[in-house]
Short mmCIF file of C-alpha atoms in Angstrom, two decimals:
data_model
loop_
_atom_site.label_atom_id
_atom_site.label_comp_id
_atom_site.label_asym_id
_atom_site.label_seq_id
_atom_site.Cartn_x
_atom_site.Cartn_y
_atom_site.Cartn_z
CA UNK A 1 15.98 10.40 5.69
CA UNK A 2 17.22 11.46 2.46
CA UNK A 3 15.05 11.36 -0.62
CA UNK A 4 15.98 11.62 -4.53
CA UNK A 5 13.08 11.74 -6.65
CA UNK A 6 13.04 10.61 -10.53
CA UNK A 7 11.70 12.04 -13.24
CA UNK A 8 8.03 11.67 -13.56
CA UNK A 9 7.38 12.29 -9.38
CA UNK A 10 5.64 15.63 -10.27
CA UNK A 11 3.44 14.48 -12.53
CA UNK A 12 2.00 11.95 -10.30
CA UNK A 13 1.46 14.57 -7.98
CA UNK A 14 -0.07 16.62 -9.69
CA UNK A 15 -2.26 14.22 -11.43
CA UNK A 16 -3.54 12.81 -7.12
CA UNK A 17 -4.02 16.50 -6.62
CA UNK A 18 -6.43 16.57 -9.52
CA UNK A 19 -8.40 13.59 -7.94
CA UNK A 20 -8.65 15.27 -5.08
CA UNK A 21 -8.90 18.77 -5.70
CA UNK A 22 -12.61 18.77 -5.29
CA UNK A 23 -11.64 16.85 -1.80
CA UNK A 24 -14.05 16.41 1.25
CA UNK A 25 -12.50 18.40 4.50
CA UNK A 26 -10.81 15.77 6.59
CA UNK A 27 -12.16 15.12 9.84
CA UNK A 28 -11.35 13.09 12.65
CA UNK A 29 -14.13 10.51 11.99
CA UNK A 30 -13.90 10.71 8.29
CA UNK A 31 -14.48 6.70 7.04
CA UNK A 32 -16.46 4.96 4.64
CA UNK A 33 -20.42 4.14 5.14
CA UNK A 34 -21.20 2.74 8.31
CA UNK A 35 -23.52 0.12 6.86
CA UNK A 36 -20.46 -1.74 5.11
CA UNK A 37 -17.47 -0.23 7.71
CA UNK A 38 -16.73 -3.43 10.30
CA UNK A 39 -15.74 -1.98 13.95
CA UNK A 40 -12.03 -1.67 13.69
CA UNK A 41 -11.96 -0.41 10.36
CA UNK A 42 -9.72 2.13 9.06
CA UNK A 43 -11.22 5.30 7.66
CA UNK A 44 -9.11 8.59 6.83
CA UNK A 45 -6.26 9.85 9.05
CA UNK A 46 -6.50 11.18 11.64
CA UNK A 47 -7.00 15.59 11.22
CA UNK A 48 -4.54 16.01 14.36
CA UNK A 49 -1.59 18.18 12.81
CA UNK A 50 -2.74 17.79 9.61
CA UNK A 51 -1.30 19.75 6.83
CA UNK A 52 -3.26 21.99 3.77
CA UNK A 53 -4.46 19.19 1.67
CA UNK A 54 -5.95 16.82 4.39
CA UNK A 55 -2.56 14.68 5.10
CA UNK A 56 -1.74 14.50 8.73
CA UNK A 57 2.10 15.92 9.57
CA UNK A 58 2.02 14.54 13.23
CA UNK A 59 5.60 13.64 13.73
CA UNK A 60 5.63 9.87 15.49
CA UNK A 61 8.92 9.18 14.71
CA UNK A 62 11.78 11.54 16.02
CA UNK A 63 11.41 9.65 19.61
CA UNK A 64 12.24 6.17 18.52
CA UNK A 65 15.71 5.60 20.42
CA UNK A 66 17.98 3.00 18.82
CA UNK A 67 16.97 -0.74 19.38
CA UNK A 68 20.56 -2.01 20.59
CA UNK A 69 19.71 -5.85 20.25
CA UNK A 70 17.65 -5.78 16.76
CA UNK A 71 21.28 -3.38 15.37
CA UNK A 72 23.05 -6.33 16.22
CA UNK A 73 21.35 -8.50 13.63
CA UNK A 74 22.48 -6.43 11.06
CA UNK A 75 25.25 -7.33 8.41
CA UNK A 76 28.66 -5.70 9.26
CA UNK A 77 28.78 -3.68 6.16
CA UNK A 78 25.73 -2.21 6.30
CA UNK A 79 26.54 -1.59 10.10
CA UNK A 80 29.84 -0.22 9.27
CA UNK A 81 28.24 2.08 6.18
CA UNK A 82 25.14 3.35 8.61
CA UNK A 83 22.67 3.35 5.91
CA UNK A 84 20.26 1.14 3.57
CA UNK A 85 19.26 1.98 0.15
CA UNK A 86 15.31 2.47 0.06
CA UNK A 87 13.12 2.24 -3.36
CA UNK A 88 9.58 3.87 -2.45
CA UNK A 89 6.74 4.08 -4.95
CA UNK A 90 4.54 6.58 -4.26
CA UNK A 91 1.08 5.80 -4.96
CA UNK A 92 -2.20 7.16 -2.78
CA UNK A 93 -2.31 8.12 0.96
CA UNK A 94 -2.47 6.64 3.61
CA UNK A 95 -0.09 4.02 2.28
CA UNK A 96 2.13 6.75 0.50
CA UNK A 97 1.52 10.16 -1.22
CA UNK A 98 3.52 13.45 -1.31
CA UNK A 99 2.62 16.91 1.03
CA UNK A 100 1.49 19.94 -1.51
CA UNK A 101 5.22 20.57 -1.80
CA UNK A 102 5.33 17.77 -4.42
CA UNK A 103 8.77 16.69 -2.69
CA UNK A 104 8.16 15.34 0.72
CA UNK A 105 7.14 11.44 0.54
CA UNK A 106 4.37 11.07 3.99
CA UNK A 107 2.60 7.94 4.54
CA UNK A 108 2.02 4.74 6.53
CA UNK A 109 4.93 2.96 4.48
CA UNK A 110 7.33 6.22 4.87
CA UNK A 111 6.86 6.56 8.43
CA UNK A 112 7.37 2.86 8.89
CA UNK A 113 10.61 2.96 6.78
CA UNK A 114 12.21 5.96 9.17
CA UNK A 115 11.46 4.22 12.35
CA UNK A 116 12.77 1.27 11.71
CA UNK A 117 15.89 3.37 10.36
CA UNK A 118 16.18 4.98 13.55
CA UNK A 119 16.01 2.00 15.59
CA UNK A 120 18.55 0.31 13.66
CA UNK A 121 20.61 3.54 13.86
CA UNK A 122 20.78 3.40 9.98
CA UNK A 123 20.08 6.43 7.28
CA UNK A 124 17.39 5.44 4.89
CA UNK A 125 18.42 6.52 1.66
CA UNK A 126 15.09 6.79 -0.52
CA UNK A 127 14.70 7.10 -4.35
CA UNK A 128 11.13 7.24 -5.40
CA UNK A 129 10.66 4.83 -8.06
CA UNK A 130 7.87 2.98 -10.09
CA UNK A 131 6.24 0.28 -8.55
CA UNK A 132 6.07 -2.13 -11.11
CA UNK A 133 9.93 -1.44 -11.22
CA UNK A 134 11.04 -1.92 -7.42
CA UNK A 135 10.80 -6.05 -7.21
CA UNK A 136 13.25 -6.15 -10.18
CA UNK A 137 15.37 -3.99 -9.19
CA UNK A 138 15.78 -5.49 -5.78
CA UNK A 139 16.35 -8.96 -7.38
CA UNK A 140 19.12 -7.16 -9.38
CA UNK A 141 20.69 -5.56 -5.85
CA UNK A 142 20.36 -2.01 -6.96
CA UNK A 143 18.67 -1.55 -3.35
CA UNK A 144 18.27 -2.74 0.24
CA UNK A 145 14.79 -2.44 0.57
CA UNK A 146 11.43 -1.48 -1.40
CA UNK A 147 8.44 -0.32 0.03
CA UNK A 148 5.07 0.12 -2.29
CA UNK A 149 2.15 -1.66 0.03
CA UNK A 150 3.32 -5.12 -1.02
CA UNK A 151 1.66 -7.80 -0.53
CA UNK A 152 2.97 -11.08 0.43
CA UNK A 153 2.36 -13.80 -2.34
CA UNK A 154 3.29 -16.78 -3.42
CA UNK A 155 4.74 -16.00 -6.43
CA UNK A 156 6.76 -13.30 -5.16
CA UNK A 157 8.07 -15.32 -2.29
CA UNK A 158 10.03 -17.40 -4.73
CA UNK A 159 12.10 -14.34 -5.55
CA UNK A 160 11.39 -11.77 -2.78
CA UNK A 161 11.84 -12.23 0.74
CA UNK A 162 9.26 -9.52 3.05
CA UNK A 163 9.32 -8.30 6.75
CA UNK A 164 5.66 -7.95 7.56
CA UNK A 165 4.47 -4.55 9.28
CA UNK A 166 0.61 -4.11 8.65
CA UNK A 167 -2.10 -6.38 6.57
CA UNK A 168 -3.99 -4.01 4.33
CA UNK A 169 -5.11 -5.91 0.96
CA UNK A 170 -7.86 -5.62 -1.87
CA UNK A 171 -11.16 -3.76 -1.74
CA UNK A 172 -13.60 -2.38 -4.49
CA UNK A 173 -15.25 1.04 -5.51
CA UNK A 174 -17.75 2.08 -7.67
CA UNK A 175 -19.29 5.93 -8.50
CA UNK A 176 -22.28 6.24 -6.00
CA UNK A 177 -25.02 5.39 -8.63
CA UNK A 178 -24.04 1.74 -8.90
CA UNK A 179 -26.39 -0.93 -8.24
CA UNK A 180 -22.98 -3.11 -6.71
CA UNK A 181 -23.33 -3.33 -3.31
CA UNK A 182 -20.44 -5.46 -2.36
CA UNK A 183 -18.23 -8.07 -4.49
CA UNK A 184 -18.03 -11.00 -3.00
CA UNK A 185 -18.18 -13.46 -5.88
CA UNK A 186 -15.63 -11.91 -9.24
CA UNK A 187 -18.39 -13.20 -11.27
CA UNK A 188 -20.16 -9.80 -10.11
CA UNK A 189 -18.01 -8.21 -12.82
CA UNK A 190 -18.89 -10.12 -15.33
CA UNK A 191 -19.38 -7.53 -18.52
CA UNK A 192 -18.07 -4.28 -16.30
CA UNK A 193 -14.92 -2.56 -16.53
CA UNK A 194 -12.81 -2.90 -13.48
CA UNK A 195 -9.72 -0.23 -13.36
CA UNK A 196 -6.52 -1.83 -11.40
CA UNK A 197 -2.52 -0.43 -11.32
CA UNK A 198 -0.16 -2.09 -13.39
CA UNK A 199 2.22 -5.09 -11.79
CA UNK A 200 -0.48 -5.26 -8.84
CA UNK A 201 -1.98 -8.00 -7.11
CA UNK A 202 -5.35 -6.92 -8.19
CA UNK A 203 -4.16 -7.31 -11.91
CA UNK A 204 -2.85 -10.80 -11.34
CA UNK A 205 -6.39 -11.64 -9.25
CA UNK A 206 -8.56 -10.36 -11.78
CA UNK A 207 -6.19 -12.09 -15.00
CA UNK A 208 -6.47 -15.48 -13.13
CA UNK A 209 -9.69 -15.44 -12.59
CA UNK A 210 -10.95 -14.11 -15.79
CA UNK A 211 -12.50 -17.78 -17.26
CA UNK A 212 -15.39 -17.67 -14.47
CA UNK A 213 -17.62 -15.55 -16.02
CA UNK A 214 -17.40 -18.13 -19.28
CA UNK A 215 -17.70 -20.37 -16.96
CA UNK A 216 -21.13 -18.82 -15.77
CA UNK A 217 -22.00 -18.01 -19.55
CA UNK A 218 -21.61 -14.13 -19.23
CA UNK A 219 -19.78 -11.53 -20.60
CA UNK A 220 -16.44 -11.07 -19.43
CA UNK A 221 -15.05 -8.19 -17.51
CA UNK A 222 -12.31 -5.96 -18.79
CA UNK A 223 -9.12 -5.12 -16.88
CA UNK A 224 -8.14 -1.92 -17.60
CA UNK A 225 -4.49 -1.02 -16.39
CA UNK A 226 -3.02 1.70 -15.33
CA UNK A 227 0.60 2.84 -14.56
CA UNK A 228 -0.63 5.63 -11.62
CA UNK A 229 -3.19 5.37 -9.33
CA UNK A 230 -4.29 8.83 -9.76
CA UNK A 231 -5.36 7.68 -13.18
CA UNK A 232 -7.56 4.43 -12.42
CA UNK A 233 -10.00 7.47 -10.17
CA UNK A 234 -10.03 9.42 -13.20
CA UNK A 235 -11.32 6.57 -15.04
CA UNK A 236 -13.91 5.91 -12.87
CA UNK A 237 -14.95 9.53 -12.75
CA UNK A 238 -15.30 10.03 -16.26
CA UNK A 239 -17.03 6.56 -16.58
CA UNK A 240 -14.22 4.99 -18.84
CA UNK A 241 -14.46 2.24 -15.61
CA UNK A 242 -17.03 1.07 -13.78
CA UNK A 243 -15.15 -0.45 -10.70
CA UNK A 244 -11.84 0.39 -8.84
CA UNK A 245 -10.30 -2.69 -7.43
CA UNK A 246 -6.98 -1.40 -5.26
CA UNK A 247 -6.07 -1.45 -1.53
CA UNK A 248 -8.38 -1.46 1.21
CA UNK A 249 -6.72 1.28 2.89
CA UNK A 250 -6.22 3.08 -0.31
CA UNK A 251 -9.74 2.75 -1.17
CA UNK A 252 -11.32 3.70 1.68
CA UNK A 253 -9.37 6.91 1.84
CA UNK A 254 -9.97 7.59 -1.65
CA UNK A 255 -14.02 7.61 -1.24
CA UNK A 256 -13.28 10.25 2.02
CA UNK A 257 -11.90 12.78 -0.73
CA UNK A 258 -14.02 12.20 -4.14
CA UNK A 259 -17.53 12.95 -4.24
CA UNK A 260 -19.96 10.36 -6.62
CA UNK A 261 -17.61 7.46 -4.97
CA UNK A 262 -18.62 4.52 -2.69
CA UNK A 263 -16.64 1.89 -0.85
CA UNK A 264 -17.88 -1.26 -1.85
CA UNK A 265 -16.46 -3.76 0.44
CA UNK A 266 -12.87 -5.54 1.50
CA UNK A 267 -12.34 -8.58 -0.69
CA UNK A 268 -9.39 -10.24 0.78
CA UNK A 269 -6.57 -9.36 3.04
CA UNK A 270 -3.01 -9.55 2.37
CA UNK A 271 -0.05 -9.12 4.56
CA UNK A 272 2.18 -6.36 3.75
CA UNK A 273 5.55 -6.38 4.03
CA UNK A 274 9.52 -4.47 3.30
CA UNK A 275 10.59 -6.47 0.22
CA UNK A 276 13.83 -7.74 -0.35
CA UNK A 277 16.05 -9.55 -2.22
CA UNK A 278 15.68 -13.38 -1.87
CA UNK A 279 17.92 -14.61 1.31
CA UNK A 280 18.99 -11.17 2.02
CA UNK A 281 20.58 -11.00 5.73
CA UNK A 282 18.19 -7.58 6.71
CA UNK A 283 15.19 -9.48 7.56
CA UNK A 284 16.03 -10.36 10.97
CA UNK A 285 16.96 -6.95 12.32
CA UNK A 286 14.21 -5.46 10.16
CA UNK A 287 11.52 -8.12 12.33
CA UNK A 288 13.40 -7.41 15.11
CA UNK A 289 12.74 -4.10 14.59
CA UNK A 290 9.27 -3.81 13.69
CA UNK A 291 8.53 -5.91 16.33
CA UNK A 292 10.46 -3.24 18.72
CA UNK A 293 8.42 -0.63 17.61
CA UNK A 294 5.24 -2.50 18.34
CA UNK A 295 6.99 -2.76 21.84
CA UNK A 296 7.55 0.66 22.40
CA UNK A 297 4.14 2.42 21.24
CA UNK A 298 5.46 3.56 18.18
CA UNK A 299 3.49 1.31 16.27
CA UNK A 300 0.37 2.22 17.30
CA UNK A 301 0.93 5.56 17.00
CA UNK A 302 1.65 5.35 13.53
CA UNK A 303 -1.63 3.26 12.67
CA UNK A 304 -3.52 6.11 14.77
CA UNK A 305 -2.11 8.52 12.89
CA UNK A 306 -2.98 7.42 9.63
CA UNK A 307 -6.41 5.87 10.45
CA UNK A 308 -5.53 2.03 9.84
CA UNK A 309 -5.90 0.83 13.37
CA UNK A 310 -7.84 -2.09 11.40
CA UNK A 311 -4.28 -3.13 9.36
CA UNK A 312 -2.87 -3.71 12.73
CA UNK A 313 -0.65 -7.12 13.28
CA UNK A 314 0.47 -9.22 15.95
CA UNK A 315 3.91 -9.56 15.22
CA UNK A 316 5.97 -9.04 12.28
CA UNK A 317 6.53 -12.22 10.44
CA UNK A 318 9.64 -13.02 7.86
CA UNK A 319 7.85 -14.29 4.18
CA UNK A 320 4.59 -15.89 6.04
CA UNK A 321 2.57 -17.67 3.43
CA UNK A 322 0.24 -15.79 1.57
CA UNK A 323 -3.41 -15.69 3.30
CA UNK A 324 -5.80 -17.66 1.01
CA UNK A 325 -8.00 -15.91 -1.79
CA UNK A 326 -11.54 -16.36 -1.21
CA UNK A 327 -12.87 -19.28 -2.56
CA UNK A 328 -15.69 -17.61 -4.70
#
């Protein structure tokens, strides 16, 4: 898989690496807190061929063979030009971050991407780019595909269409000396600061929901919003933020490598998909070959490898609805 990166790529890096520089060593049963972890749960990845820096280099890809009957789904031209053009945001393991190298893109969404590239016999051309820019731009046609642990929604089903591969979704942190225990009801926040990535669905969540604490006659919470992910920790850290509201997956990988922190709880689940342009003629062979992979072991393996046995599917779906918000 080819990668070119864009200007900016280092300094995301560089900003994780200060998150996690005081890091916890990564074991092979490194999770969250028992008490609040269901069986099933994903925790950190898996240490087995893990590289400096805790992110596991076990290669689960090279021995995907090409899926003869999902290649057939594909378009002619993209048959005939062997490749699809890829738009990756690179945000927090184990959905995506880069090895110490600050170049090489790892992750559950990177390691999807080249399977399903090898089973379609395709190149994956990747360009790192910002997430709040990658729906856009796929609307537009500047790529095939965009990966950035997207989650299927309503709204972006009217201009996106998504090939399912895991369900991951929308958790909460705190630092350790917080007297949250889990946030079931958004009225919890009422009067905190609650730290969220721009474009996200935990902005949009938090935005729509933001009349309940009138509602209850308290305070309001604040939505603070940030552009990298590296920077919403910081927040929290320094006690500019009181909660973290971002991906289950993300979170509970996050509390694994930052001392102070605690996984609060899951909040909902979303299923996460490849986005594409609305009525684009991938899907098919993409499902086809997700589905393939599943088939063949490959899928499992990558979930293993990554520690998010728990985001596990059934079968990859074409723009399912969006599972319903809790109704607290």
């Amino acid at each position: 898989m080819t990668t070119r990166t864009r200007p900016g790529t280092a300094r995301t890096a560089l900003v994780f690496a200060l998150i996690t520089g005081a890091a916890l060593t990564l074991t092979a049963c490194a999770g969250g807190d028992p008490a609040t972890t269901p069986a099933g749960a994903s925790g950190a990845p898996g240490a087995a061929g893990a590289a400096k820096g805790g992110l596991p280099t076990e290669d689960v890809v090279s021995a995907v063979k090409k899926n003869e009957a999902a290649a057939k789904l594909l378009p002619a031209d993209v048959r005939q030009r062997g490749s699809f053009t890829l738009a990756s945001s690179v945000a927090t393991p184990p959905s995506s971050a880069y090895l110490p190298d600050g170049k090489t893109v790892v992750g559950v969404d990177a390691d999807f991407a080249a399977a399903v590239a090898k089973a379609l016999g395709l190149e994956a051309k990747r360009e790192v780019v910002g997430f709040e820019a990658i729906l856009p731009a796929l609307g537009s046609g500047k790529y095939d595909v965009g990966t950035g642990n997207f989650g299927v929604t309503e709204e972006r089903r009217k201009a996106i269409d998504f090939v399912t591969y895991i369900n991951d979704g929308q958790g909460f942190a705190s630092r350790a000396d917080s007297s949250l225990k889990a946030v079931t009801d958004l009225t919890q926040l009422c009067g905190l600061k609650v730290a969220v990535n721009a474009g996200t669905t935990f902005e949009r969540t938090l935005e729509q929901n933001k009349g309940r604490c009138a509602e209850a006659g308290k305070k309001p919470y604040e939505v603070n919003v940030y552009s990298e992910t590296g920077a919403i920790w910081m927040s929290l850290q320094q006690g500019r933020s009181d909660v973290v509201m971002n991906t289950i997956n993300g979170v509970r990988y996050a509390v694994t490598q930052q001392k102070n922190v605690k996984f609060l709880n899951e909040y909902r689940r979303l299923d996460v998909g490849f986005a594409f342009k609305k009525g684009t003629p991938l899907a098919p062979a993409f499902q086809a070959a997700v589905n393939g992979l599943k088939a063949d072991g490959t899928y499992d393996r990558i979930l293993r490898k990554w520690g998010v046995t728990g985001s596990g599917i059934a079968t990859s779906r074409i723009s399912p609805p969006e599972i319903p918000a809790p109704k607290k």
